[in-house]
Backbone as numpy.savetxt, mean C-alpha at the origin, in Angstrom:
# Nx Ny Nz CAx CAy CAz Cx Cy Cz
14.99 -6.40 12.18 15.26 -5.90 13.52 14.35 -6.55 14.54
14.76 -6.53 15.75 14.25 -7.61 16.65 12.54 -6.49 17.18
12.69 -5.09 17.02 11.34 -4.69 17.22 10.41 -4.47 16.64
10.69 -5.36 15.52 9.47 -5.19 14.21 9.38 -6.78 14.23
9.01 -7.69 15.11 8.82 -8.93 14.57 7.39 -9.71 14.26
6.59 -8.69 13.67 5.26 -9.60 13.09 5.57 -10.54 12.36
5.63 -11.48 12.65 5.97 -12.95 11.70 4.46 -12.91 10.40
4.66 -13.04 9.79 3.95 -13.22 8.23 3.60 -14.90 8.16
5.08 -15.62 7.94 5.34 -16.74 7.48 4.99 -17.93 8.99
5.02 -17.72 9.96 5.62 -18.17 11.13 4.26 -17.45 11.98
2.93 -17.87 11.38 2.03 -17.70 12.44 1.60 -18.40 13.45
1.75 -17.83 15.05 1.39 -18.27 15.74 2.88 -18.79 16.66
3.77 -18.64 15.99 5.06 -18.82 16.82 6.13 -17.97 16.86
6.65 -17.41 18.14 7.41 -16.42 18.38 8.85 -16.97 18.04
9.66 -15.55 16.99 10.55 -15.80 16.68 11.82 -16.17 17.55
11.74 -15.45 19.20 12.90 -15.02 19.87 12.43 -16.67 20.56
11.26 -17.40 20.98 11.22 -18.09 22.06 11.24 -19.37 21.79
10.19 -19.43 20.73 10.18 -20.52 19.95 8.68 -21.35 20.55
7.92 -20.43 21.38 6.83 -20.98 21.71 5.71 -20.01 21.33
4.38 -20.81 21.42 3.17 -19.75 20.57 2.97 -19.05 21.78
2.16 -17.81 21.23 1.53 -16.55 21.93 0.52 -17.23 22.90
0.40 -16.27 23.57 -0.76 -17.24 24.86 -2.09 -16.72 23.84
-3.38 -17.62 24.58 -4.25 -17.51 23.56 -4.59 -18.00 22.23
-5.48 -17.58 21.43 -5.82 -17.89 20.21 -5.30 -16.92 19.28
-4.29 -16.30 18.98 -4.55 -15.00 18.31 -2.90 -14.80 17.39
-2.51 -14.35 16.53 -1.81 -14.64 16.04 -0.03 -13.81 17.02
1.25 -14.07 16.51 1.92 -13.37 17.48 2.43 -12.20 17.10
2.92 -11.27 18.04 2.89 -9.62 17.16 4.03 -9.41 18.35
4.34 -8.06 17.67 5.75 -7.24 18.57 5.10 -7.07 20.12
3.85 -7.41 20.76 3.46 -7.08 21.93 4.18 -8.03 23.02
4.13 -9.46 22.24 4.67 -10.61 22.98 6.22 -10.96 22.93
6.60 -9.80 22.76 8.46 -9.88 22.96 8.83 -9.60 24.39
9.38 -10.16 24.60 10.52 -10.10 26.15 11.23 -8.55 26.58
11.53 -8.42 27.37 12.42 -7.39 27.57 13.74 -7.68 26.82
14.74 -7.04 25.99 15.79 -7.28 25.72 16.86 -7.23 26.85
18.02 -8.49 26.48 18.39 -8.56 27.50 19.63 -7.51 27.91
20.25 -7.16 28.92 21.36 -5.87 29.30 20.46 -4.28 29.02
19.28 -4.72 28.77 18.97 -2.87 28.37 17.32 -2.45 29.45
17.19 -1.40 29.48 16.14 -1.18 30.15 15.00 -1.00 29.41
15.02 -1.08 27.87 14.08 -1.17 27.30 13.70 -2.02 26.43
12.51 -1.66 26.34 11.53 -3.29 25.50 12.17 -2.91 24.52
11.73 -4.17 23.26 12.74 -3.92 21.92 11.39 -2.97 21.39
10.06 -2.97 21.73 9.40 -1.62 20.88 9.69 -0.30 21.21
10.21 0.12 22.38 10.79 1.11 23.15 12.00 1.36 21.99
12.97 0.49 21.95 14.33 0.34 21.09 14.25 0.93 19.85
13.16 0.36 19.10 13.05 0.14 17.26 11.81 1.22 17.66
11.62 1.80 18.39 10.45 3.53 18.01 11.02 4.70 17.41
12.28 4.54 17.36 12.80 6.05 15.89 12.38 4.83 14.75
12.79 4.13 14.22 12.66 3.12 13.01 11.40 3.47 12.60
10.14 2.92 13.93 8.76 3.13 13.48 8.76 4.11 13.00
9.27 5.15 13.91 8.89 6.75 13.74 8.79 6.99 12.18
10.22 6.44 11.80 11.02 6.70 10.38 9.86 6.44 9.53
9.96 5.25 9.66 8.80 4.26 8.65 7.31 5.17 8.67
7.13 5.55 9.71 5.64 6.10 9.34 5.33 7.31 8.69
6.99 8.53 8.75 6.97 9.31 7.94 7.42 9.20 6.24
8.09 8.26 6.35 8.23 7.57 4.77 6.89 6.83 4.44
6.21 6.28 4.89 5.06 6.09 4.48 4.09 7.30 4.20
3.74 8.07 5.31 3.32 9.36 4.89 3.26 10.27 3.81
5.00 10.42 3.79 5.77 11.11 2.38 5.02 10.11 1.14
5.29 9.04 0.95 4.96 8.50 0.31 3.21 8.41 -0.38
2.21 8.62 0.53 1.22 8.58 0.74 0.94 9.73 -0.19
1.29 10.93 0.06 1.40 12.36 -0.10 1.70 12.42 -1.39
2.53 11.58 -2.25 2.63 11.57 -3.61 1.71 10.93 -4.09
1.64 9.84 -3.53 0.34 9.14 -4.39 -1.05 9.76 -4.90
-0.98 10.83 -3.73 -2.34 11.46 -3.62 -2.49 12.28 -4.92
-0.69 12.72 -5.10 -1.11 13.72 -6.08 -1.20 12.73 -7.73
-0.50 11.28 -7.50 -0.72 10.67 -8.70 -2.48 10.82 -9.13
-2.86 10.06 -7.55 -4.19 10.45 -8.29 -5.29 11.43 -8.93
-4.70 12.93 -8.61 -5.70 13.56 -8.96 -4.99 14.02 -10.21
-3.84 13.76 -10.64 -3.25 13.72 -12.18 -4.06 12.63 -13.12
-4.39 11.76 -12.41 -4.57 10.06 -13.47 -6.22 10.66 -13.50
-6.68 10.97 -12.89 -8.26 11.71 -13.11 -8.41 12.94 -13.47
-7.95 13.67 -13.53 -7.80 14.65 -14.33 -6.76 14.88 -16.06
-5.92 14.03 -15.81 -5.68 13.53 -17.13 -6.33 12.43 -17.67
-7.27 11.95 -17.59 -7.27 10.49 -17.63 -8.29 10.94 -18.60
-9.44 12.05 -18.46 -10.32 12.13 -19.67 -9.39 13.01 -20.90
-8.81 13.70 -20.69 -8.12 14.40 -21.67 -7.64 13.27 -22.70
-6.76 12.49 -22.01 -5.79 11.67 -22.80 -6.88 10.53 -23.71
-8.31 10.49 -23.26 -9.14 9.60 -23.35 -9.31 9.92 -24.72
-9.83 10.86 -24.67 -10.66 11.85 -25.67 -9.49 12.54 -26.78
-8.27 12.35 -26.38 -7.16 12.48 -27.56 -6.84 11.46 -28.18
-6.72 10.27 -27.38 -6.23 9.11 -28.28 -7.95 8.65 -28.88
-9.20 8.69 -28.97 -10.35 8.06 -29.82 -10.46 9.20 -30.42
-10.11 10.86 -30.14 -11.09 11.92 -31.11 -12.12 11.70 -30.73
-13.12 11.24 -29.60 -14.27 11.50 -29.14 -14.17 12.16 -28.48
-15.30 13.37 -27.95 -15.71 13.91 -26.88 -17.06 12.84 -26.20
-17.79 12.08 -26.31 -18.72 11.61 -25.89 -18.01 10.86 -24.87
-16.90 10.41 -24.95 -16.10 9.21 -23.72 -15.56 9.80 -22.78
-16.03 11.17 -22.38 -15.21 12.15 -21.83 -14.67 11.12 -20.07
-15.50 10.67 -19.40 -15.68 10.39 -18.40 -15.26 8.69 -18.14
-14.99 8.16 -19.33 -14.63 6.89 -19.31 -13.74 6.39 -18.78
-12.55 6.93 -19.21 -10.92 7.37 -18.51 -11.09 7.26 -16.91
-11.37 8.04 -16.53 -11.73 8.00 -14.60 -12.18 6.84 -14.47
-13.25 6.22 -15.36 -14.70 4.88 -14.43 -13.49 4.10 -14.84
-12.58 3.99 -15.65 -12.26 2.59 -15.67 -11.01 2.73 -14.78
-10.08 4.03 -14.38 -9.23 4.13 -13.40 -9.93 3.83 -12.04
-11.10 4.13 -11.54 -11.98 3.79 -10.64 -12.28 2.37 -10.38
-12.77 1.95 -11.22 -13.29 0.59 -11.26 -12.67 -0.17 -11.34
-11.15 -0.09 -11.93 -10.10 -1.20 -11.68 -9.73 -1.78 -10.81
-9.22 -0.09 -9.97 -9.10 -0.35 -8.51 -9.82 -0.99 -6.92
-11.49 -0.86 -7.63 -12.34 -1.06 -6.64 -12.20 -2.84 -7.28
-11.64 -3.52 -8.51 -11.88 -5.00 -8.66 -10.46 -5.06 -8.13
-9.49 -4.68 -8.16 -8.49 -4.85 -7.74 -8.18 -5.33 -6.52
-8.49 -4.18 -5.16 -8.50 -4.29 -3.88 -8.73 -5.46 -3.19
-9.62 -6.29 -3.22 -10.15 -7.10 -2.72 -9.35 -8.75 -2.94
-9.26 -9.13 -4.16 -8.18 -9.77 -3.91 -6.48 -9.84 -3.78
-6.40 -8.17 -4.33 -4.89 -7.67 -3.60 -4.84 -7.99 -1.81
-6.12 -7.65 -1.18 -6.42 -8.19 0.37 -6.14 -9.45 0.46
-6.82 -10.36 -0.09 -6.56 -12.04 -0.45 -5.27 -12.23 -0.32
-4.88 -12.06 -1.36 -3.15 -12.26 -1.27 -2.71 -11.69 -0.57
-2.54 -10.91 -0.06 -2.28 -9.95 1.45 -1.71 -11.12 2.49
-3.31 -11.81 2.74 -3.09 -12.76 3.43 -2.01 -14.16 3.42
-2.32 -14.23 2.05 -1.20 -15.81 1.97 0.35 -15.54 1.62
0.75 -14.32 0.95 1.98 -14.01 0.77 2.51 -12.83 1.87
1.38 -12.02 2.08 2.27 -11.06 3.12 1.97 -9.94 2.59
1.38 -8.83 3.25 1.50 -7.13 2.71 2.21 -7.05 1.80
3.14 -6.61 2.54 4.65 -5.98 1.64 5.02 -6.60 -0.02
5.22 -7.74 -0.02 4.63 -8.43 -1.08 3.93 -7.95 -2.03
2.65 -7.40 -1.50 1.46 -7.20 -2.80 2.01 -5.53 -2.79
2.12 -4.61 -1.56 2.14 -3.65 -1.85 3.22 -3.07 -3.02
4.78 -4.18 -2.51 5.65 -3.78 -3.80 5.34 -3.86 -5.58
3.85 -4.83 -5.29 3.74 -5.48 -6.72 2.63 -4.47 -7.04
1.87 -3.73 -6.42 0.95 -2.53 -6.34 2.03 -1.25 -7.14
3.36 -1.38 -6.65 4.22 -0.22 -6.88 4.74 -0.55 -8.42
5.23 -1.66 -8.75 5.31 -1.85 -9.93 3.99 -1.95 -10.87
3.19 -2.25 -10.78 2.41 -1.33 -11.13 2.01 -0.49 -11.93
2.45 0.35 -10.36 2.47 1.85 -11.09 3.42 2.58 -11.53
4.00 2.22 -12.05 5.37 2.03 -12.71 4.81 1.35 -14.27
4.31 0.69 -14.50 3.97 -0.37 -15.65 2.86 0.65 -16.16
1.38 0.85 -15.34 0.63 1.58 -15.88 1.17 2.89 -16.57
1.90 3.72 -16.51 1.89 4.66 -16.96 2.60 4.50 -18.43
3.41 3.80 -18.59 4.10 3.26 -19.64 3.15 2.87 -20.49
2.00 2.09 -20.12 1.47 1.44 -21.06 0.51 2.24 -21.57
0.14 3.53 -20.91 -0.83 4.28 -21.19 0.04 5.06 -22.18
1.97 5.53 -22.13 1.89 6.41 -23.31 1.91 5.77 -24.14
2.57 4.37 -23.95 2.58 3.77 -25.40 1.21 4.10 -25.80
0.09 3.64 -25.37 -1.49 4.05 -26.09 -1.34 4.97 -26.73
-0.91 6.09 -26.25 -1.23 7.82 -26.69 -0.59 7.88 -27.81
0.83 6.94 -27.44 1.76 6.81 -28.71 1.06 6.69 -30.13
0.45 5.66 -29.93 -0.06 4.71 -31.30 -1.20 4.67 -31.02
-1.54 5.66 -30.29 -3.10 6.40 -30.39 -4.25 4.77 -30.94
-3.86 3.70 -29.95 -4.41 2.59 -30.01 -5.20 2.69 -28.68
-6.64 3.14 -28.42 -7.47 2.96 -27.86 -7.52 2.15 -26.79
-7.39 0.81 -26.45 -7.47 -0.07 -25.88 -6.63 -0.44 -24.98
-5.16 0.07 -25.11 -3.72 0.04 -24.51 -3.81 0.74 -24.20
-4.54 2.10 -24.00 -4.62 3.61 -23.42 -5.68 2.91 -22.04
-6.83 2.52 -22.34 -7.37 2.39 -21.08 -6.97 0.71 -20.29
-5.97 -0.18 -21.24 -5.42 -0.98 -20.08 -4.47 -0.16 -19.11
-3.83 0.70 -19.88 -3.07 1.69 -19.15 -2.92 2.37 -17.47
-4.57 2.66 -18.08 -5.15 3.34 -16.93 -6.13 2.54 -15.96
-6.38 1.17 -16.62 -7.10 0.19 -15.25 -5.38 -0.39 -14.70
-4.18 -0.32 -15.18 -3.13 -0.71 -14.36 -3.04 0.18 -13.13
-3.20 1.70 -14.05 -2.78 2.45 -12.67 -4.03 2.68 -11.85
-4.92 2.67 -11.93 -6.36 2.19 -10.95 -5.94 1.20 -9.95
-5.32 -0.11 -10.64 -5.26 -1.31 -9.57 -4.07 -1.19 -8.60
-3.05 0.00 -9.57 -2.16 0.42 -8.38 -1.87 1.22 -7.49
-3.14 2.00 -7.89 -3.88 3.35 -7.11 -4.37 2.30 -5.57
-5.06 1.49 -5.62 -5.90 0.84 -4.56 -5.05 -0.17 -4.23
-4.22 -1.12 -4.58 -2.85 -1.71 -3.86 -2.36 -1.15 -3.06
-1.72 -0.05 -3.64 -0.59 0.81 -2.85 -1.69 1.27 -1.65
-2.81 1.50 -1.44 -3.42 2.34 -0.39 -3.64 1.50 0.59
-3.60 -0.23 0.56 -3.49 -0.98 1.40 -2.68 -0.98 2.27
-1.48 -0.08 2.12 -0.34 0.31 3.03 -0.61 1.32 4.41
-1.47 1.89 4.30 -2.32 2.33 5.54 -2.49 1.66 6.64
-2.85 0.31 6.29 -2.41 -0.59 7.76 -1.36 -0.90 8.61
-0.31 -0.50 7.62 0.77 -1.32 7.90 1.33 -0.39 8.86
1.06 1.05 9.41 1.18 1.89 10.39 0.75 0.96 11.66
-0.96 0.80 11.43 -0.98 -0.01 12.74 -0.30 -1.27 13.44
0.31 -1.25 12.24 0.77 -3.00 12.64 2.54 -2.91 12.84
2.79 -1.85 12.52 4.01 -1.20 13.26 4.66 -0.56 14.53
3.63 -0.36 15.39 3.55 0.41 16.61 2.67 -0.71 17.78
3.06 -0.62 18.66 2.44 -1.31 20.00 1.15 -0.04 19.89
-0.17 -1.08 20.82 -1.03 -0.26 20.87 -2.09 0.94 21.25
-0.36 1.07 22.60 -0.93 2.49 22.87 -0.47 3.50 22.10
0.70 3.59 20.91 0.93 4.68 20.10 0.18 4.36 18.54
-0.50 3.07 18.18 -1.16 2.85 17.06 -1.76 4.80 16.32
-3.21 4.77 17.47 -3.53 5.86 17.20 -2.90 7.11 16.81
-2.41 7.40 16.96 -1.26 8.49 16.68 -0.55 7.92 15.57
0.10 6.79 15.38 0.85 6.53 13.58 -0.33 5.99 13.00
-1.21 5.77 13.30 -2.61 5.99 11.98 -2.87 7.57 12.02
-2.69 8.30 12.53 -3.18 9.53 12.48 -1.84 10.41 11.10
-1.04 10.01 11.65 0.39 10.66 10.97 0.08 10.07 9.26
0.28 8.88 9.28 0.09 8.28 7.74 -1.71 8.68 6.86
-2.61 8.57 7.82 -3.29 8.86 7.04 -3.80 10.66 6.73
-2.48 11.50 7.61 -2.93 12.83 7.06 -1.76 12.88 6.09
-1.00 12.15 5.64 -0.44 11.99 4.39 -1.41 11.58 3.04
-2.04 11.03 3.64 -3.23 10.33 2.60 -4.55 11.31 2.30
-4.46 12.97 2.73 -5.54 13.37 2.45 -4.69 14.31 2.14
């Protein structure tokens, strides 16, 4: 749609004009034209869309939240069922934790050269993959496939949360504040 045009691929040149943004700075939905026959800008136009998008993100947000306090709160149980230890009680969480905190950073990386959306869908599969691989663990009560399991869904715990930006980068910037506000009280 013509009011969502952050170019990804096409930095620094506007899709509608075909010339760069004034300045040094990359080009965003601010530097669009008035559309033509209508009285409103195309961010004026595509603001139910945003709207949409920021409560599906939200919604979305709002589940995740509860993935996580399932994957940490199951995460020592299932730990300590598939070895028969109690001493590893806490292991389960550090390595759902710690996946995610190695994860993030070059999920950001690639962010950059392929595009958000991109990593975030591959954040979603994922988490989709992690959980699978964790019952297989439980399945065959094989140790090791239980906590790759759970560093998958760690790395897709902290992928997927990279989507928090993508509010700001959806809205012109006098309503930013307000769709960061909406998505991230989905996120608590």
């Amino acid at each position: 749609p013509r009011g969502t045009l952050r170019s990804e691929g096409l930095a620094g040149v506007s899709p509608l004009q075909g010339q760069p943004p004034t300045g040094n700075r990359p080009w965003s939905c601010d530097d669009v034209p008035m559309s033509p026959g209508t009285l409103q800008s195309p961010d004026e136009a595509a603001l139910p869309h945003r709207r949409r998008n920021a409560l599906l993100l939200a919604g979305g947000l709002v589940l995740h939240g509860g993935m996580i306090q399932l994957a940490v709160a199951l995460g020592t149980v299932t730990i300590v069922a598939v070895t028969g230890r109690e001493g590893v009680l806490g292991v389960g969480p550090a390595v759902y934790l710690l996946s995610g905190a190695l994860a993030v950073a070059p999920a950001g990386r690639l962010s950059d050269s392929v595009g958000r959306i991109t990593v975030i869908r591959g954040g979603y599969v994922l988490g989709v993959i992690g959980p699978a691989v964790t019952a297989a663990g439980c399945a065959t009560e094989w140790a090791p496939l239980a906590f790759a399991g759970l560093a998958l869904c760690g790395a897709a715990h902290a992928i997927v949360l990279l989507s928090r930006t993508a509010a700001a980068e959806m809205f012109p910037p006098a309503r930013r504040a307000r769709a960061l506000s909406v998505v991230l009280f989905g996120v608590v």
